[in-house]
XYZ file of C-alpha atoms in Angstrom:
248
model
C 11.294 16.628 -20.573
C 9.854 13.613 -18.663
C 12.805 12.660 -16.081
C 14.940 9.544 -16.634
C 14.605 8.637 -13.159
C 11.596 6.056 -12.618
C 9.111 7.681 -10.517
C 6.722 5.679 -8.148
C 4.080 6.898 -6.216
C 3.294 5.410 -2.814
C -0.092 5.900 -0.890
C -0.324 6.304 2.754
C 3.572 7.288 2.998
C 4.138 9.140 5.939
C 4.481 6.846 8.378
C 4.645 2.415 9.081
C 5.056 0.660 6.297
C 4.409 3.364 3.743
C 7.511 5.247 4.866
C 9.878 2.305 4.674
C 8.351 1.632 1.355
C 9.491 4.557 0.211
C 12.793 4.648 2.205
C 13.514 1.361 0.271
C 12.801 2.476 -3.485
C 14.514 5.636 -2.732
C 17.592 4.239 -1.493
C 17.491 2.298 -4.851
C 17.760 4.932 -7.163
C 14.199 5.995 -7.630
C 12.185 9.463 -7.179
C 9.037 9.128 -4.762
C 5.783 10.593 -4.339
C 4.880 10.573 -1.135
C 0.966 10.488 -0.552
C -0.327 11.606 2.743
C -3.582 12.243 4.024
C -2.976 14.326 7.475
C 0.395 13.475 8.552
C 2.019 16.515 6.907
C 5.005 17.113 9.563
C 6.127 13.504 8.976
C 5.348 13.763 5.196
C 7.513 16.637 4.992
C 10.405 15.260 7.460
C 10.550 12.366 4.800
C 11.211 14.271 1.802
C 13.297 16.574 3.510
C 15.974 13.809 4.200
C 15.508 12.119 0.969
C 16.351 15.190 -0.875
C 19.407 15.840 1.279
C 20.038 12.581 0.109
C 19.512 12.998 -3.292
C 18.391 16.658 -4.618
C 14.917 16.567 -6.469
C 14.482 12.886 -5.615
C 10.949 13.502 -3.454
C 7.854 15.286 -3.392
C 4.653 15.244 -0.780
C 1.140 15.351 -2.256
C -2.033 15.546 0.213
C -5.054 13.781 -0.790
C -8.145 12.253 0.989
C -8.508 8.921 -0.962
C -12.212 8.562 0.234
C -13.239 11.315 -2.263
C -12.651 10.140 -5.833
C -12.241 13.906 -6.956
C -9.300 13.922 -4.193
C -7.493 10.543 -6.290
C -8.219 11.472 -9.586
C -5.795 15.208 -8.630
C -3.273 12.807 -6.950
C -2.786 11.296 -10.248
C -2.467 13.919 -12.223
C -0.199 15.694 -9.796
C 1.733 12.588 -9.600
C 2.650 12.154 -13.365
C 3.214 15.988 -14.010
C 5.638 16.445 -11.157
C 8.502 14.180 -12.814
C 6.645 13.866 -16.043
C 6.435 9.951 -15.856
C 5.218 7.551 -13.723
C 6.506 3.760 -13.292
C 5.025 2.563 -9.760
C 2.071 2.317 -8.315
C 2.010 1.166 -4.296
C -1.646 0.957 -3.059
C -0.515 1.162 0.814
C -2.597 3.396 2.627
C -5.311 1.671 4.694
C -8.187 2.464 7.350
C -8.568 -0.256 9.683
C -10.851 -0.162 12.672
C -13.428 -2.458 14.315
C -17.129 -2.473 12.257
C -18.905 -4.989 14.960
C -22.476 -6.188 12.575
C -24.961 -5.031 14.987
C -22.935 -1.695 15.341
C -21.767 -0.782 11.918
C -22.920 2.013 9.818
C -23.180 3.561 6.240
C -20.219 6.092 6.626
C -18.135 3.338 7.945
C -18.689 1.092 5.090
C -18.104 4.812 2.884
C -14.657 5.417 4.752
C -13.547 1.871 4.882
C -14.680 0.492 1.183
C -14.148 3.674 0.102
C -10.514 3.814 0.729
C -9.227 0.196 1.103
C -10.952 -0.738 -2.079
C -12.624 2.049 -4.313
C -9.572 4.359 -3.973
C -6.498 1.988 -5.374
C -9.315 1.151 -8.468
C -9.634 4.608 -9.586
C -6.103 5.580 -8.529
C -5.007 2.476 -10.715
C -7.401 3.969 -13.837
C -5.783 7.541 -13.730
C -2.287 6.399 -13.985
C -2.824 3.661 -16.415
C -1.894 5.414 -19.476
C 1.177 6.152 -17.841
C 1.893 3.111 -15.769
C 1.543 1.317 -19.705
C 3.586 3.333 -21.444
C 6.603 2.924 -18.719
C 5.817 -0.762 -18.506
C 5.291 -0.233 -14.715
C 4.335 -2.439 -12.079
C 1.270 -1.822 -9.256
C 1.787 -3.200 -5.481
C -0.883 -3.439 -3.619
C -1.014 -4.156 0.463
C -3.763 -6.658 1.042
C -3.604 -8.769 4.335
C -3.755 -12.230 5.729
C -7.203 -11.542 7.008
C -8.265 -11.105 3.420
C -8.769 -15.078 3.019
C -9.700 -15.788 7.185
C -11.489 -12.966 8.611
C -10.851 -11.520 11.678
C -13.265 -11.224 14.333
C -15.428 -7.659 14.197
C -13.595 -6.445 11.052
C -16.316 -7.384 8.490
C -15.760 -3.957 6.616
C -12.255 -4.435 6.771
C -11.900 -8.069 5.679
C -14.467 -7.385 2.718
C -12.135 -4.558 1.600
C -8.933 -6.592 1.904
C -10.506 -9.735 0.256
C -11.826 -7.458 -2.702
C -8.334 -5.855 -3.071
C -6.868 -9.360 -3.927
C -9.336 -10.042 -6.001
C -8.612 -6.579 -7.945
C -4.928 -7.938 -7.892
C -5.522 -11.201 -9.781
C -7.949 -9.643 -11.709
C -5.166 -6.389 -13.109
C -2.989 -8.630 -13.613
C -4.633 -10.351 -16.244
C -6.351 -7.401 -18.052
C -3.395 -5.207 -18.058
C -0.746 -8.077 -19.408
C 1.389 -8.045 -20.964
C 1.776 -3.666 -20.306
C 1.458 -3.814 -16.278
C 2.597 -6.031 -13.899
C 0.141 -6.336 -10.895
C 1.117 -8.458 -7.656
C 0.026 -7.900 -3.565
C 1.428 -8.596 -0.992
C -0.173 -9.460 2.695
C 1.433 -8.562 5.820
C 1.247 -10.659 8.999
C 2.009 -9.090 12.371
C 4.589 -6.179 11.687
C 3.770 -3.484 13.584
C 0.852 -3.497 15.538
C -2.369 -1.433 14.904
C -2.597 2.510 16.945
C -5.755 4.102 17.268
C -9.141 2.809 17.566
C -8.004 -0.432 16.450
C -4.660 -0.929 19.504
C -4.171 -4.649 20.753
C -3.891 -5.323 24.327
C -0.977 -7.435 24.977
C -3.021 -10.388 25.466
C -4.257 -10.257 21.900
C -1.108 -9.675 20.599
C 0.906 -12.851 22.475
C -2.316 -15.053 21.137
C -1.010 -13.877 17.637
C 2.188 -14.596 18.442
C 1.773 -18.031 19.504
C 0.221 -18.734 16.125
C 3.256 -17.231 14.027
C 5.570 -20.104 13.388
C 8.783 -17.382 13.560
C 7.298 -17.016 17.113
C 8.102 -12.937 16.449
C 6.792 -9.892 14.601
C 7.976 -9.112 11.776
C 9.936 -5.440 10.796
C 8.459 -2.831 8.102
C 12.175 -3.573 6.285
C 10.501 -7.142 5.724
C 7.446 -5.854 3.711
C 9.294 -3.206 2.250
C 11.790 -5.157 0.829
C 9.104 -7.349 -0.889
C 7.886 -4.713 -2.225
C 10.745 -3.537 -3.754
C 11.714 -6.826 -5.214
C 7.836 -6.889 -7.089
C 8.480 -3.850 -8.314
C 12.587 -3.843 -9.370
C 13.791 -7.090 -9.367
C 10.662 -9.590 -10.765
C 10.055 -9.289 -14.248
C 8.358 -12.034 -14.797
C 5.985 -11.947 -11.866
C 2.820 -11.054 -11.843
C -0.671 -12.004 -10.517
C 0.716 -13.121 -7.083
C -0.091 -12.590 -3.409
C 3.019 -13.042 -1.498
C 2.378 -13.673 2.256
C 4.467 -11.816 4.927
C 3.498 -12.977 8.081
C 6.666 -15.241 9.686
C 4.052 -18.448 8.734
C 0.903 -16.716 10.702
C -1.227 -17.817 7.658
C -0.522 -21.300 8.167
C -2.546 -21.591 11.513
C -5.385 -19.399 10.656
C-alpha cells in the first residue's frame, strides 16, 4: 500500500541548500528522499535525526546524476520506497570555473551533464508518478542564468537551459504538474574549486540591495511554499537574491 504521506525527493541533499530543503518539507509533515552523490556521513546524519523525529519519515539513495543509468535507478528507487511520489526538487549542482580557452569535453560532460541533462531525465522517470499525485517539480536555477558570470560559460549555459526547461514543463505537463524555479542570489558562498576571496565576495555585496547574504532558510522556505502552499502557480522563476538581480 502506497503511503499516505506525500513523498518528495530532493537531489543534492546532504548538505547547503539541499539539506535545509529537506529540513523544511520534513518539518512539514512530509517523507524525504534524500539524494546524495558522495556525502554519505552527512546523508546518513540527516535521516538519522529526521527519523528520530518522525519514524520512517527518511531514506538516503546514492546516485551519480552524470550517468543517466545512475538517474533512471534513483527514480525507481524513489517511488518504490514509499510507493508514491509527489515532489520533485532538482537541487544538486556542479559549479566550477570553465575559462573558453581552457575548457574541455569532460567538463562540458560533468557540468551539462548534471546541471541540465540529469533533472530532464530525472523529471521523465517520475512523471507517471509525479501526474498521478498531481505533484509539483522545483528546480534551482540561478541569477547568473539571465547575466553570466565571468569564466562560468558551462555553468551559465546549464543554468540558463534549466529555466528554459522550467517554462517549458510547465506548459507541457499542465494542468497534471506544476513546474516553477527558483534562483538563488548570494546565500552561502561557493567551497571547492570555485571559493571567493573576500574581495569578490564584498563586490557582490555592494551590488545586493539587502547589503547581506542571504540564509539557506530563505531558499528553502520558497521552496516549500512552490511546492505546499501555491496551487495556482506555475511556470515562474522566483528570484532569491536580497535584489542582487537588479544591478546585474
Amino acid at each position: 500500500m502506497p503511503s499516505k504521506t506525500p513523498v518528495a525527493l530532493v537531489t543534492g541533499a546532504a548538505h547547503r541548500l539541499g539539506a535545509q530543503t529537506a529540513r523544511t518539507l520534513h518539518a512539514r509533515g512530509w517523507n524525504l528522499v534524500i539524494h546524495f552523490r558522495s556525502r554519505d556521513e552527512q546523508a546518513n546524519s540527516l535521516i538519522e535525526q529526521m527519523n528520530r523525529q518522525r519514524p520512517d519519515s527518511a531514506c538516503a539513495l546514492q546516485a551519480d546524476l552524470s550517468q543517466t543509468p545512475a538517474v533512471n535507478r534513483l527514480a525507481s528507487d524513489a517511488v518504490a520506497h514509499w510507493g508514491r511520489l509527489d515532489a520533485l526538487v532538482n537541487n544538486a549542482s556542479v559549479f566550477y570555473p570553465t575559462p573558453v580557452a581552457e575548457a574541455t569535453e569532460d567538463d562540458w560532460n560533468t557540468i551539462l551533464n548534471t546541471n541540465l541533462r540529469a533533472p530532464f531525465f530525472l523529471l521523465q522517470a517520475c512523471l507517471t508518478e509525479l501526474r498521478r499525485n498531481r505533484g509539483s517539480v522545483v528546480n534551482l536555477i540561478d541569477i547568473y542564468s539571465e547575466r553570466p558570470i565571468d569564466d562560468h560559460p558551462l555553468y551559465c549555459a546549464s543554468k540558463a537551459g534549466l529555466a528554459a526547461l522550467t517554462r517549458s514543463w510547465a506548459k507541457d505537463l499542465a494542468p497534471d504538474v506544476r513546474v516553477n524555479g527558483v534562483s538563488p542570489g548570494a546565500i552561502l558562498w561557493p567551497e571547492g574549486e570555485a571559493e571567493m576571496d573576500q574581495s569578490a565576495q564584498q563586490a557582490i555585496l555592494q551590488k545586493t540591495p539587502l547589503a547581506r547574504t542571504g540564509n539557506p532558510h530563505d531558499i528553502a522556505e520558497t521552496i516549500a511554499f512552490l511546492i505546499c502552499d501555491a496551487p495556482f502557480i506555475t511556470g515562474q522563476i522566483i528570484s532569491v537574491d536580497g535584489g542582487r538581480s537588479l544591478n546585474m
